[in-house]
Amino acid sequence: MVRLLKFVVLTTVTASSAIKAVSALLSPNLPKFLTDGPLEDGLPWGKANPAGDPPNTGVTRHYHFTIRREFKSLDGFNKSVILINDQFPGPAIEANWGDMIEVTVVNNIDSQDEGVTLHWHGTTLRKTPWYDGVPGVSQCPIAPLGGRFTYTFQADQYGTGWYHSHYSAQYDDGLYGPMVIYGPVQPEISYDFDLGPVMISDYFHMSYYEALEISFAKPPQPLHVDNNLINGKTAFYNCNSTETHCLPAPGPAKFQFHSGKLHRLRLINTGSLANQKFSIDNHDMTVIANDYVPVKPYKTKVVTLGAGQRTDVIVNATGSPTDAVWMRSDIDMVCLQTNATIQTALAAIYYESANISSVPRTKRTAWESNNCRNDPLNQTVPYYQLTPPEPETVQTVTVTVGYNETGFVVMFMDNSSFRADYNDPVLLDVSNPRGNFSFPRERNAYNFGSNSSVRLILNNTYATVHPMHLHGHNFWVLAEGLGSWDGKITNPSNPLRRDTHNLQPGTSNQSSYVVLQWTQDNPGIWPFHCHMSVHSSAGMFMLSIEHPELIKTDLQIPMIMAQTCRDWDFFSSTSFVDQIDSGA
Ligand SMILES: *[C@@H]1O[C@H](CO)[C@@H](O)[C@H](O)[C@H]1NC(C)=O
Ligand SMILES: *[C@@H]1O[C@H](CO)[C@@H](O)[C@H](O)[C@H]1NC(C)=O
Ligand SMILES: *[C@@H]1O[C@H](CO)[C@@H](O)[C@H](O)[C@H]1NC(C)=O
Ligand SMILES: *[C@@H]1O[C@H](CO)[C@@H](O)[C@H](O)[C@H]1NC(C)=O
Ligand SMILES: *[C@@H]1O[C@H](CO)[C@@H](O)[C@H](O)[C@H]1NC(C)=O
Ligand SMILES: *[C@@H]1O[C@H](CO)[C@@H](O)[C@H](O)[C@H]1NC(C)=O
Ligand SMILES: *[C@@H]1O[C@H](CO)[C@@H](O)[C@H](O)[C@H]1NC(C)=O
Ligand SMILES: *[C@@H]1O[C@H](CO)[C@@H](O)[C@H](O)[C@H]1NC(C)=O
Ligand SMILES: *[C@@H]1O[C@H](CO)[C@@H](O)[C@H](O)[C@H]1NC(C)=O
Ligand SMILES: *[C@@H]1O[C@H](CO)[C@@H](O)[C@H](O)[C@H]1NC(C)=O
Ligand SMILES: *[C@@H]1O[C@H](CO)[C@@H](O)[C@H](O)[C@H]1NC(C)=O
Ligand SMILES: *[C@@H]1O[C@H](CO)[C@@H](O)[C@H](O)[C@H]1NC(C)=O
Ligand SMILES: [Cu+2]
């Protein structure tokens, strides 16, 4: 049953406490930067070149995350979700550009086989690849029932990011949260209010484990998306009230606009599958960044976000002071290839004099599907120019779908479906002085050695979009299309850069491609994978091995890595770990 929730009405409050109650309900605004550390020229990052390396601010931001499961109703359905410090989604990590971030994670999941890792999506983790948070690649999982691990890394880029579990498809159950890294904005950009993270996520009522069981079965059963959330909430109740698991739901997230003022929103697709089309009724948006890369500002009515992608927008509140409007995100059903009971996530925006007990009555902005692509490559121009060189090596990789030896539906990259060994992380092998660079085929390891740059042509024979994500880097997106690449680069002197990009669906008679390139300036083992959690779980995942000899000689592996593996080895020798999928 689907219905719009009735808003909670505030009744017995005085005028002044009503204002407090109102502001408590509405999402708070963020500052321009954190002012508790040293400032130079009035800024935490001082004179640092916005297009250059991060400054060292000397500030470390400490976070302590306690992770556990709890039954919760987000949309009426009582589901076991994962909470960080009792929150869903997890708390925001905030830092200034150049700060160090230290996050201690305690895995208090009360289960026989649920490890945890946290990945800091988009962070390059230069010199600290151990903290990339991918089980079986950079670390052993943090064991349940009290395992503990501390991640330490620099906030090396600025803008909007997020963190999420990289253990199986675990983030589908809620193990994710936003990262806001305060930094410079383009000189011509200003805004009055920062409304903060707007996390958009498709949502399943079944657990991630059940969702994987269904999608690997032969023949695969369609996965059913139950709802679409903004900041873990929505206006659409989805529960059949005759069933006992139905509970009340908190209703939609609420934001505040001030008429005539400019508002920054930090859009993040934290979902598992859906390509999202975000819009604000009756309002235009100006795009200022894609992922952690500032762009030449451009206006749009709709922002497309594949899983893992972020877009920062500025919105001029052109309405009148009493307006209430919907912010909404629609699942692009053409790209989903399965059913969704509810396709739209709604959050309410109230202008300063609006009645916050009223329900907005505004109408949606129309959008076109655009074959599941992001905005055209010629429209998304990085603000700070960076020209890709001729690559030192070119690699073509083809994506296919099929059955593995045990008859499950899996995905292949060059005929090989990825599978991690939780007890034997690749990075720890490579960094071992006695370790070697030969890996089982199923590790999908591509050793790019000491090449200074890599160009990757990804060829997709499957009729589904794939939001492709590379760890440790922003890549250039040189070209995309159907058929085979003609060798032309869009904006060759300054192509789009970001860390996640939609590879459009192939068709029955034509494969699709995307051409990416990155600079090998960050020794490590960097996953490159589809960010649809089911595809990543099905093995659409490969490893780029970058300067392995420098990993051995230039980087100092912290003691905690080996200790975490000893703890996991002990745990997994006494409990059965059911690795249903690729593991990552
Ligand atoms: C609600 O559940 C009952 C009992 O399972 C079923 O008969 C009914 O069709 C369901 N209604 C809806 C709207 O799904
Ligand atoms: C939600 O479901 C769990 C498991 O069935 C149950 O223990 C819990 O009491 C339910 N919550 C509510 C509020 O009914
Ligand atoms: C925002 O909109 C108002 C009208 O509602 C207009 O006066 C103002 O110039 C706009 N600001 C910008 C920066 O476009
Ligand atoms: C979607 O649901 C409809 C009605 O329940 C069903 O007929 C259809 O086969 C489903 N489509 C997919 C792709 O699962
Ligand atoms: C605010 O909206 C609610 C719900 O529509 C309504 O009951 C209430 O009368 C409104 N208050 C004012 C002051 O208009
Ligand atoms: C981008 O290219 C398309 C054709 O491929 C063209 O129609 C459009 O005008 C171009 N846009 C810009 C901003 O150059
Ligand atoms: C994948 O398998 C096909 C069919 O056996 C073969 O033609 C192709 O060369 C293989 N590709 C790679 C990269 O091994
Ligand atoms: C390389 O390491 C793997 C896994 O650690 C091991 O199985 C293999 O025998 C080693 N190969 C050589 C040539 O040492
Ligand atoms: C460059 O990368 C290719 C694989 O694409 C590899 O075979 C070659 O050895 C690498 N070259 C160097 C100098 O490491
Ligand atoms: C992509 O893969 C298909 C199927 O294997 C093949 O026919 C096509 O030539 C490949 N395209 C490229 C650009 O490698
Ligand atoms: C592929 O098939 C579509 C119709 O299914 C057709 O319109 C298109 O021309 C075909 N393309 C090629 C290259 O054969
Ligand atoms: C086939 O894939 C399923 C699902 O990922 C996995 O559980 C199973 O172990 C795989 N079989 C083999 C032989 O790798
Ligand atoms: Cu995919």
Coordinates of N, CA, C and O and ligand atoms in Angstrom, one line a residue, residues 424 429 434-440 443, ligand 8:
D424 N 43.1 -13.0 2.8 CA 44.4 -12.8 2.1 C 44.3 -11.5 1.2 O 44.3 -11.6 0.0
D429 N 49.7 -8.8 0.4 CA 50.7 -9.6 -0.3 C 51.7 -8.8 -1.0 O 52.9 -9.1 -1.0
R434 N 58.6 -10.3 0.8 CA 58.8 -11.6 0.1 C 57.6 -11.9 -0.8 O 57.6 -12.9 -1.5
G435 N 56.6 -11.0 -0.9 CA 55.4 -11.2 -1.7 C 55.7 -11.1 -3.2 O 56.7 -10.6 -3.6
N436 N 54.9 -11.7 -4.0 CA 55.1 -11.6 -5.5 C 53.8 -11.0 -6.1 O 52.8 -10.8 -5.4
F437 N 53.9 -10.8 -7.4 CA 52.8 -10.1 -8.0 C 51.9 -11.0 -8.9 O 51.3 -10.6 -9.8
S438 N 52.0 -12.3 -8.6 CA 51.1 -13.2 -9.3 C 49.9 -13.6 -8.4 O 50.0 -14.0 -7.3
F439 N 48.7 -13.5 -9.0 CA 47.5 -13.6 -8.3 C 46.6 -14.6 -9.0 O 46.7 -14.8 -10.2
P440 N 45.7 -15.3 -8.2 CA 44.7 -16.1 -8.9 C 43.9 -15.3 -9.9 O 43.7 -14.1 -9.8
R443 N 41.2 -12.8 -9.1 CA 41.4 -11.5 -8.5 C 41.4 -10.4 -9.6 O 41.5 -9.2 -9.2
Ligands
LIG8 C1 53.0 -16.0 -5.2 O1 52.1 -15.8 -4.1 C2 51.0 -16.7 -4.2 C3 50.0 -16.3 -3.1 O2 50.7 -15.8 -2.0 C4 51.5 -18.1 -4.1 O3 50.4 -19.0 -4.1 C5 52.5 -18.4 -5.2 O4 53.0 -19.7 -5.1 C6 53.6 -17.4 -5.3 N1 54.4 -17.6 -6.5 C7 55.7 -17.6 -6.5 C8 56.3 -17.7 -7.9 O5 56.4 -17.4 -5.5

